[in-house]
Structure formats: C-alpha cells, structure tokens
Amino acid sequence: MFDEEFLETREQLHKLQKGKHLLFQQVPMVEIDGMKLVQTRSILHYIAEKYHLFGSDLKEKTLIDMYVEGTLDLLEMIITHPFLKPEDQQKEVVSMTQKAVIRYFPVFEKILRDHGQKFLVGNQLSLADVILLQTILALEEKVPNILAAFPHLQEFTVKISNVPTIKKFLEPGSKKKPPPDDVYVRTVYTIFAP
Amino acid sequence: MAGKPMLHYFNGRGRMESIRWLLAAAGVEFEEKFIESPEDLKKLVNEGSLMFQQVPMVEIDGMKLVQTRAILNYIATKYNLYGKDIKERALIDMYVEGVADLGEMILLLPVAPPGEKDAKLALIKEKTTNRYFPAFEKVLKSHGQDYLVGNKLSRADIHLVELIYYVEELDPSLIASFPLLKALKARVSSLPTVKKFLQPGSQRKPPLDQKTLEQGRKIFKLQ
C-alpha cells in the first residue's frame, strides 16, 4: 500500500526543492522508512531488497540486475516517447519495436524456454519479472501484436499478470497510471520548464 | 576462483572506465581484451558472449556480465564496497546514481553535434556547480566523516572521486568552493591501490582523442 502526492504545478516542485527534500532537486522521490529516496534505481533496489524481490544470493541478484538494466534501456524509450516532437514519434515506435524484437525479447524468450520456469530468475517473483511485464504491457499499448513471435513471453505475460498482487494492480481503480496523454505531457512541461 | 577478470571493451574510457576504477581501487588485478574493429565486436556477438549484443562485458567468476550497473554492483558487493546494510546501500545507490547522471553528460559530450557542444558544456558546468557538487559537499559536511557513507570507503567515494577528476579536466576551477570534496579527492587518491592506478603505466585510460573517437564511432556505429 502506498500514498501519492502528485505534482501539478511548478510551485509544488519548487517547494520540494527549497525544502531540501530532493537530494538532486529531482523527482521521483519516495518517502519510505524515514528516508527520502531519490533516483529511480535506488528506489527500485531498496524496495526489491526489502520485499524479497532481488533473488536469494549474489549470483541471482546479478542476473536480476542484468535483466532489469537491459529492460530499463527499452523502458526508457517508452518513457521519453511522449516528449518527442510529434513528427518523430512514429519513427521512434518503429525503433522501439525493432529493439524489443531483435535485442531484448529474444534474450528473455530463451531464458524462459531454457529453464521452463514461470519466473525469470530463481523460480520466484523478482524485480526482473515486474519490470519486464511493465515494459511488455507498455509496448503492447503501442504495438498490440509485439509478442507475436515469442510464445514463452506471451505465457510469461499471462502468468505474471495473474500473480495476485499484480492482478489487483492491473484492475481498474488501482494506482496504475494510464497511457500518457496530452494533459500529462503539458503538465510535465509546465512543472519542469526552466 | 577462476583467473583474473577479463574486460571486453575498446581501448578508451567510455562506459568501462568506472569498472576499471572500482576494480583497481579494490586492489583487483584485471586483464583487458580490446575491441579494435567491427569484426572484433561481431565475433563477441556471434559467439553469444554479449547478452544484449553490447559491451561493456566482464568475464568474472565464471559469468559473462553485461550492463555497466550490474557489473559495478557485483564487484562492489564482492569486495565489500557497498555498505553494511540495506539503508547504507540505499544511500550509496542514490549518490552513485547522481554521479552517473553527471558522468553520463560528460561521457556523451565528445559525440554531441558540433553546434550543441558549447551549450552542453555550459550545462555540465552549471549542474556540477549548482546541483551535484553542493549535494555531495553537504553530505560530507552533515556527518563530518572521511567518507560519504558509514564512515568507511565505499564505491560511492570511488565513483565520485573519478568524476571529480573528469570535472577538473573540463574546468579545474569548478571544485574551488568545495573544500570537503577536495579533501575526499586527496584522501581517496592517496589510498595505495588508487595511488597506483593514478600513476602512468596503469590501466587507467586517457581522455578521448580524435583518433580513438573515430575508431569508436566505426566500431559501434554511433548514431
């Protein structure tokens, strides 16, 4: 369970910055266990470790790290996509799709095929599964048949989506955010404009 | 334990240099196999050694690790440079990610379009002076200890000192008003392993020259 404070105005961001709540004056920031954590990866690592989503030993953790970092390279393209010039956006969808289908999906398809397990690492849910599912679902919003050539990833998507906590998060009314729209892009520009 | 770690990258700093620094600071001897042509890279890809067809790749403890952060995380953990508990790790992670953000800007400066280079350099100087150096100076001031986290050398100190050297290459005046950062740099630089790495003849790589940049462009087909 978590609460959220949404930034909607520049004043709110400035208040956070002036109040010295943001180590590098940037968001995301997550207040957790008495800390004000910034930097997406630090936040993800802390949560993953605290809630046992980071493998059972150093070797598993390292595999998870590699898979997560690879997936984040792809997710980064999705995150920045709404902020590209409209004339560049379609080209970028093509580029993203190629990267997904040529570089990233084959790796994870092979991993799943080779060990035949439900989860990417260590036969238990980890950060790697969560980030990959997020990325797949975000890509499917733009390219619905993107998993066409990847039967194991299709199965993975179904299975991980059915993990009870994730299933709940995927239902309407949860805190999962909808695809970015013009309102979102405008808000971000307003808040972060120099 | 297998032999020494083997680093696969081209003969330049790029994304491998922070790994070289960390291994060196930890006192770990390593070997390097330099990629010098597109064929060298293709060979690594074709033999299935590169998970996402990219370098850096480090062969260590029977694994072929890729993704800079995953490699650094593994080395830092193995050599006890990652804090003593989850909270120290969170602090270290935050500081390291901040260093990486500024480091990324500096890394990419040589490949910025010519018309944008001046603006990008100005931005780097501005962020160094107003965002990153003040944040780290404040951390050191807040606890008055010799190192950023847990009163003990960690990867955060090593990565930050490496970054300070790069900032000084761009503009030596930027560190002038940050006495605690200067002290950290001196302290870390005088550690025997780091001191050795800073001497000529070590595996530390020099700043990018035009020839190496062109070679890198060819090999990696940089867009």
Coordinates of C-alpha atoms in Angstrom, one line a residue:
Chain A
M1 CA 0.0 0.0 0.0
F2 CA 1.3 3.5 -0.8
D3 CA 0.2 7.1 -0.9
E4 CA 0.9 9.5 -3.7
E5 CA 1.4 13.3 -3.8
F6 CA 1.0 14.4 -7.4
L7 CA 3.0 17.3 -8.8
E8 CA 0.7 19.6 -10.8
T9 CA 2.3 23.0 -10.5
R10 CA 5.8 24.4 -10.6
E11 CA 5.2 25.8 -7.1
Q12 CA 4.9 22.3 -5.7
L13 CA 8.2 21.3 -7.2
H14 CA 9.9 24.4 -6.0
K15 CA 8.5 23.8 -2.6
L16 CA 10.1 20.3 -2.5
Q17 CA 13.4 21.7 -3.8
K18 CA 13.5 24.6 -1.4
G19 CA 12.6 22.4 1.5
K20 CA 15.6 20.3 0.6
H21 CA 13.5 17.2 0.2
L22 CA 15.2 16.3 -3.1
L23 CA 18.8 15.4 -3.0
F24 CA 19.4 16.4 -6.6
Q25 CA 16.3 18.6 -6.9
Q26 CA 14.6 15.9 -9.0
V27 CA 11.8 13.5 -8.7
P28 CA 10.9 10.6 -8.4
M29 CA 11.2 10.8 -4.7
V30 CA 9.8 8.2 -2.3
E31 CA 9.5 8.7 1.4
I32 CA 10.0 5.3 3.0
D33 CA 11.3 4.1 6.3
G34 CA 12.3 7.5 7.4
M35 CA 14.3 8.2 4.2
K36 CA 13.6 10.5 1.2
L37 CA 14.9 8.2 -1.5
V38 CA 15.6 9.7 -5.0
Q39 CA 17.0 8.2 -8.2
T40 CA 14.7 5.6 -9.7
R41 CA 17.2 2.7 -9.4
S42 CA 18.0 3.4 -5.8
I43 CA 14.3 3.3 -5.0
L44 CA 13.7 0.1 -7.0
H45 CA 16.7 -1.6 -5.4
Y46 CA 15.5 -0.7 -1.9
I47 CA 12.0 -1.9 -2.4
A48 CA 13.2 -5.0 -4.2
E49 CA 15.6 -5.9 -1.4
K50 CA 13.2 -5.1 1.4
Y51 CA 10.4 -7.2 -0.1
H52 CA 12.5 -10.1 -1.2
L53 CA 12.3 -9.5 -5.0
F54 CA 16.0 -9.5 -5.5
G55 CA 16.9 -13.2 -5.6
S56 CA 18.3 -15.4 -2.9
D57 CA 22.1 -14.9 -3.4
L58 CA 24.6 -12.7 -5.1
K59 CA 24.5 -14.6 -8.4
E60 CA 20.7 -14.4 -8.7
K61 CA 20.8 -10.8 -7.8
T62 CA 23.4 -10.2 -10.5
L63 CA 21.2 -12.0 -13.1
I64 CA 18.2 -9.9 -12.0
D65 CA 20.4 -6.7 -12.3
M66 CA 21.4 -7.6 -15.8
Y67 CA 17.9 -8.3 -16.9
V68 CA 16.5 -5.2 -15.2
E69 CA 19.2 -3.0 -16.7
G70 CA 18.5 -4.3 -20.2
T71 CA 14.8 -3.9 -19.8
L72 CA 15.2 -0.4 -18.4
D73 CA 17.1 0.6 -21.6
L74 CA 13.9 -0.3 -23.5
L75 CA 11.5 1.2 -21.0
E76 CA 13.5 4.4 -21.1
M77 CA 12.5 4.7 -24.8
I78 CA 8.8 4.4 -23.8
I79 CA 9.1 6.9 -21.0
T80 CA 10.7 9.6 -23.2
H81 CA 8.4 8.9 -26.2
P82 CA 5.6 11.3 -25.3
F83 CA 8.1 14.1 -25.1
L84 CA 9.4 13.7 -28.6
K85 CA 8.3 16.0 -31.4
P86 CA 5.1 14.6 -32.9
E87 CA 6.8 14.1 -36.2
D88 CA 9.4 11.9 -34.6
Q89 CA 7.1 9.8 -32.5
Q90 CA 6.0 7.3 -35.1
K91 CA 9.6 6.7 -36.2
E92 CA 10.5 6.1 -32.6
V93 CA 7.8 3.5 -32.2
V94 CA 9.3 1.6 -35.1
S95 CA 12.8 1.9 -33.5
M96 CA 11.5 0.7 -30.1
T97 CA 9.7 -2.2 -31.7
Q98 CA 12.9 -3.2 -33.5
K99 CA 15.0 -3.0 -30.4
A100 CA 12.4 -5.0 -28.5
V101 CA 12.0 -7.7 -31.1
I102 CA 15.7 -8.0 -32.1
R103 CA 17.6 -7.3 -29.0
Y104 CA 15.6 -7.8 -25.8
F105 CA 12.7 -10.2 -26.3
P106 CA 14.8 -13.0 -27.8
V107 CA 17.0 -13.0 -24.7
F108 CA 14.1 -13.3 -22.3
E109 CA 12.3 -15.8 -24.6
K110 CA 15.4 -18.0 -24.5
I111 CA 15.8 -17.7 -20.7
L112 CA 12.2 -18.8 -20.2
R113 CA 12.4 -21.6 -22.7
D114 CA 15.7 -22.9 -21.4
H115 CA 14.7 -23.3 -17.7
G116 CA 10.9 -23.7 -18.3
Q117 CA 10.1 -21.9 -15.1
K118 CA 7.4 -19.3 -14.6
F119 CA 9.8 -16.6 -13.4
L120 CA 12.9 -15.2 -14.9
V121 CA 15.2 -16.0 -12.0
G122 CA 15.4 -18.5 -9.2
N123 CA 11.9 -19.8 -9.6
Q124 CA 10.4 -16.9 -7.7
L125 CA 9.0 -13.5 -8.5
S126 CA 11.7 -10.8 -8.7
L127 CA 12.1 -7.2 -9.8
A128 CA 13.1 -8.6 -13.2
D129 CA 9.7 -10.1 -13.8
V130 CA 7.9 -6.9 -12.7
I131 CA 9.9 -4.5 -14.9
L132 CA 9.7 -6.8 -17.9
L133 CA 5.9 -7.2 -17.5
Q134 CA 5.6 -3.4 -17.2
T135 CA 7.6 -2.9 -20.3
I136 CA 5.7 -5.5 -22.3
L137 CA 2.4 -4.1 -21.4
A138 CA 3.5 -0.6 -22.2
L139 CA 4.8 -1.7 -25.6
E140 CA 1.6 -3.7 -26.3
E141 CA -0.3 -0.4 -25.9
K142 CA 1.5 1.0 -28.9
V143 CA 2.1 -2.3 -30.9
P144 CA -0.6 -4.8 -29.8
N145 CA 1.0 -7.8 -31.6
I146 CA 4.5 -7.2 -30.5
L147 CA 4.8 -10.6 -28.8
A148 CA 3.6 -12.5 -31.9
A149 CA 6.9 -14.3 -32.3
F150 CA 7.5 -15.0 -28.7
P151 CA 5.3 -17.7 -27.2
H152 CA 7.1 -18.0 -23.9
L153 CA 6.9 -14.3 -23.4
Q154 CA 3.2 -14.5 -24.1
E155 CA 2.8 -17.1 -21.5
F156 CA 5.0 -15.2 -19.1
T157 CA 2.8 -12.1 -19.6
V158 CA -0.3 -14.1 -18.7
K159 CA 1.3 -15.8 -15.7
I160 CA 2.9 -12.8 -14.1
S161 CA -0.3 -10.7 -14.7
N162 CA -2.1 -13.4 -12.7
V163 CA 0.1 -13.1 -9.6
P164 CA -2.5 -11.9 -7.1
T165 CA -0.9 -8.6 -6.2
I166 CA -0.1 -7.8 -9.8
K167 CA -3.6 -8.9 -10.9
K168 CA -5.1 -6.4 -8.4
F169 CA -2.8 -3.7 -9.7
L170 CA -3.9 -4.3 -13.3
E171 CA -7.6 -3.9 -12.4
P172 CA -9.4 -0.6 -13.0
G173 CA -9.3 1.7 -10.0
S174 CA -5.8 0.8 -9.0
K175 CA -2.9 3.2 -8.8
K176 CA -1.5 2.1 -12.1
K177 CA -1.4 5.1 -14.4
P178 CA -3.0 5.2 -17.8
P179 CA -1.0 5.7 -21.0
P180 CA 0.4 9.3 -21.2
D181 CA -1.8 11.8 -22.9
D182 CA -1.6 15.4 -23.8
V183 CA -2.6 16.6 -20.3
Y184 CA 0.2 14.6 -18.8
V185 CA 2.8 16.0 -21.3
R186 CA 1.6 19.6 -20.8
T187 CA 1.7 19.2 -17.0
V188 CA 5.3 17.9 -17.1
Y189 CA 6.4 20.7 -19.4
T190 CA 4.7 23.3 -17.1
I191 CA 6.3 21.9 -14.0
F192 CA 9.8 21.4 -15.4
A193 CA 10.1 24.3 -17.7
P194 CA 13.2 26.3 -16.9
Chain B
M1 CA 38.4 -19.0 -8.1
A2 CA 38.9 -18.6 -11.9
G3 CA 41.7 -16.3 -13.2
K4 CA 41.6 -12.5 -13.3
P5 CA 38.6 -10.7 -14.5
M6 CA 38.7 -10.1 -18.3
L7 CA 37.3 -6.8 -19.5
H8 CA 36.0 -6.6 -23.1
Y9 CA 35.7 -3.0 -24.5
F10 CA 37.5 -0.7 -26.7
N11 CA 40.8 0.9 -25.7
G12 CA 39.3 4.0 -24.1
R13 CA 37.3 5.2 -21.1
G14 CA 33.7 5.1 -22.3
R15 CA 31.4 3.0 -20.0
M16 CA 34.1 0.7 -18.9
E17 CA 36.3 3.2 -17.0
S18 CA 34.2 3.3 -13.8
I19 CA 34.6 -0.5 -13.7
R20 CA 38.4 -0.2 -14.1
W21 CA 38.5 2.4 -11.3
L22 CA 36.4 0.2 -9.0
L23 CA 38.5 -3.0 -9.6
A24 CA 41.7 -1.0 -9.2
A25 CA 40.6 0.7 -6.0
A26 CA 39.5 -2.7 -4.7
G27 CA 43.1 -4.0 -5.4
V28 CA 41.8 -6.5 -8.0
E29 CA 44.1 -7.2 -10.9
F30 CA 42.3 -7.5 -14.3
E31 CA 43.1 -8.2 -17.9
E32 CA 41.7 -6.5 -20.9
K33 CA 40.9 -7.6 -24.5
F34 CA 40.4 -4.5 -26.6
I35 CA 37.8 -4.3 -29.4
E36 CA 39.7 -2.7 -32.3
S37 CA 37.4 -3.3 -35.3
P38 CA 33.8 -4.0 -36.1
E39 CA 34.8 -7.6 -36.7
D40 CA 36.1 -7.9 -33.1
L41 CA 32.7 -6.8 -31.8
K42 CA 30.8 -9.1 -34.3
K43 CA 32.9 -12.1 -33.1
L44 CA 31.8 -11.5 -29.5
V45 CA 28.2 -11.2 -30.6
N46 CA 28.3 -14.3 -32.8
E47 CA 29.8 -16.4 -30.0
G48 CA 26.9 -15.4 -27.8
S49 CA 29.1 -13.7 -25.2
L50 CA 27.1 -10.5 -25.1
M51 CA 23.6 -10.8 -23.6
F52 CA 22.2 -7.7 -25.3
Q53 CA 24.9 -7.6 -28.0
Q54 CA 26.6 -4.7 -26.2
V55 CA 29.7 -4.0 -24.3
P56 CA 31.0 -3.5 -21.6
M57 CA 31.3 -7.1 -20.8
V58 CA 33.3 -8.5 -18.0
E59 CA 34.2 -12.2 -17.5
I60 CA 34.4 -12.8 -13.8
D61 CA 33.8 -15.8 -11.6
G62 CA 32.5 -17.9 -14.4
M63 CA 30.0 -15.3 -15.6
K64 CA 29.9 -13.0 -18.7
L65 CA 28.4 -9.9 -17.1
V66 CA 27.0 -7.1 -19.1
Q67 CA 25.3 -3.8 -18.3
T68 CA 27.6 -1.4 -16.5
R69 CA 25.5 -1.1 -13.4
A70 CA 25.1 -4.8 -13.0
I71 CA 28.9 -5.3 -13.3
L72 CA 29.6 -2.5 -10.8
N73 CA 27.0 -3.8 -8.3
Y74 CA 28.6 -7.3 -8.5
I75 CA 32.2 -6.0 -8.0
A76 CA 31.1 -3.6 -5.2
T77 CA 29.3 -6.4 -3.3
K78 CA 32.1 -8.9 -3.8
Y79 CA 34.7 -6.6 -2.5
N80 CA 32.7 -5.1 0.4
L81 CA 32.4 -1.6 -1.1
Y82 CA 28.6 -1.5 -1.0
G83 CA 27.8 -0.6 2.6
K84 CA 26.9 -2.9 5.5
D85 CA 23.1 -2.9 5.3
I86 CA 20.1 -2.0 3.2
K87 CA 20.0 1.6 4.4
E88 CA 23.6 2.2 3.6
R89 CA 23.1 0.6 0.2
A90 CA 20.2 3.0 -0.4
L91 CA 22.4 6.0 0.3
I92 CA 25.3 4.6 -1.7
D93 CA 22.9 3.9 -4.6
M94 CA 21.5 7.5 -4.5
Y95 CA 24.9 9.1 -4.6
V96 CA 26.2 6.7 -7.2
E97 CA 23.2 7.4 -9.5
G98 CA 23.7 11.2 -9.1
V99 CA 27.4 10.7 -10.1
A100 CA 26.3 8.6 -13.0
D101 CA 23.8 11.3 -14.3
L102 CA 26.6 13.9 -14.4
G103 CA 29.1 11.3 -15.6
E104 CA 26.8 10.5 -18.5
M105 CA 26.6 14.1 -19.6
I106 CA 30.4 14.3 -19.6
L107 CA 30.7 10.9 -21.3
L108 CA 28.5 12.0 -24.2
L109 CA 30.0 15.4 -24.7
P110 CA 32.5 14.3 -27.3
V111 CA 29.7 12.9 -29.5
A112 CA 27.4 15.9 -29.2
P113 CA 26.6 17.6 -32.6
P114 CA 29.2 20.4 -33.1
G115 CA 26.5 23.1 -32.8
E116 CA 25.4 21.8 -29.4
K117 CA 28.8 21.2 -27.7
D118 CA 29.1 24.7 -26.1
A119 CA 25.6 24.6 -24.7
K120 CA 26.2 21.1 -23.4
L121 CA 29.5 22.0 -21.7
A122 CA 27.8 25.1 -20.1
L123 CA 25.1 22.8 -18.8
I124 CA 27.6 20.4 -17.3
K125 CA 29.4 23.2 -15.5
E126 CA 26.1 24.6 -14.3
K127 CA 24.9 21.3 -13.0
T128 CA 28.2 20.5 -11.4
T129 CA 28.3 23.8 -9.5
N130 CA 24.7 24.1 -8.6
R131 CA 23.4 20.6 -8.3
Y132 CA 25.9 17.8 -7.8
F133 CA 28.9 19.2 -6.0
P134 CA 26.8 21.0 -3.5
A135 CA 24.8 17.9 -2.8
F136 CA 27.9 15.8 -2.0
E137 CA 29.7 18.6 -0.1
K138 CA 26.6 18.8 2.0
V139 CA 26.6 15.1 2.7
L140 CA 30.2 15.2 3.9
K141 CA 29.6 18.3 5.9
S142 CA 26.5 16.8 7.6
H143 CA 28.4 14.0 9.3
G144 CA 32.0 15.3 9.2
Q145 CA 33.3 11.9 8.3
D146 CA 36.0 10.9 5.9
Y147 CA 33.8 9.0 3.5
L148 CA 30.3 9.5 2.1
V149 CA 28.6 6.6 3.8
G150 CA 29.1 4.6 7.0
N151 CA 32.5 6.2 7.9
K152 CA 34.1 3.7 5.5
L153 CA 35.3 3.7 2.0
S154 CA 32.6 2.6 -0.4
R155 CA 32.0 2.6 -4.2
A156 CA 30.3 6.0 -3.7
D157 CA 33.6 7.6 -2.8
I158 CA 35.5 5.9 -5.7
H159 CA 32.9 6.9 -8.3
L160 CA 32.7 10.5 -7.0
V161 CA 36.4 11.0 -7.0
E162 CA 36.7 9.6 -10.5
L163 CA 34.0 12.1 -11.5
I164 CA 35.9 14.9 -9.8
Y165 CA 38.9 14.1 -12.0
Y166 CA 36.8 14.4 -15.1
V167 CA 35.3 17.7 -14.0
E168 CA 38.7 19.0 -13.4
E169 CA 39.8 18.1 -16.9
L170 CA 36.9 20.2 -18.2
D171 CA 37.4 23.1 -15.8
P172 CA 39.8 23.0 -12.8
S173 CA 38.1 26.0 -11.1
L174 CA 34.8 24.2 -10.5
I175 CA 35.9 22.4 -7.4
A176 CA 37.4 25.6 -5.8
S177 CA 34.5 26.3 -3.5
F178 CA 34.1 22.7 -2.3
P179 CA 36.7 22.1 0.4
L180 CA 35.3 18.8 1.6
L181 CA 35.2 17.4 -1.9
K182 CA 38.8 18.4 -2.4
A183 CA 39.7 16.6 0.8
L184 CA 37.9 13.5 -0.3
K185 CA 39.7 13.5 -3.6
A186 CA 43.0 13.8 -1.8
R187 CA 42.2 11.1 0.7
V188 CA 40.9 8.6 -1.9
S189 CA 43.8 9.4 -4.3
S190 CA 46.3 8.6 -1.6
L191 CA 45.0 5.1 -0.9
P192 CA 47.7 2.7 -2.1
T193 CA 45.5 1.0 -4.7
V194 CA 44.2 4.2 -6.1
K195 CA 47.5 5.9 -6.0
K196 CA 49.0 3.1 -8.1
F197 CA 46.1 3.4 -10.6
L198 CA 46.7 7.1 -10.9
Q199 CA 50.3 6.6 -11.9
P200 CA 51.5 6.5 -15.5
G201 CA 51.6 3.0 -17.0
S202 CA 48.4 1.8 -15.2
Q203 CA 45.3 0.6 -16.9
R204 CA 43.6 3.9 -16.5
K205 CA 42.6 5.4 -19.8
P206 CA 43.4 8.9 -21.0
P207 CA 40.8 11.4 -22.3
L208 CA 39.4 10.7 -25.7
D209 CA 41.4 11.9 -28.6
Q210 CA 40.1 12.4 -32.1
K211 CA 41.6 9.2 -33.5
T212 CA 40.2 7.0 -30.7
L213 CA 36.8 8.7 -31.1
E214 CA 36.7 8.0 -34.8
Q215 CA 37.7 4.4 -34.2
G216 CA 35.0 4.0 -31.6
R217 CA 32.4 5.5 -34.0
K218 CA 33.3 2.9 -36.6
I219 CA 33.2 0.0 -34.2
F220 CA 30.0 1.0 -32.5
K221 CA 28.3 2.7 -35.5
L222 CA 27.3 5.5 -33.2
Q223 CA 24.2 7.3 -34.3

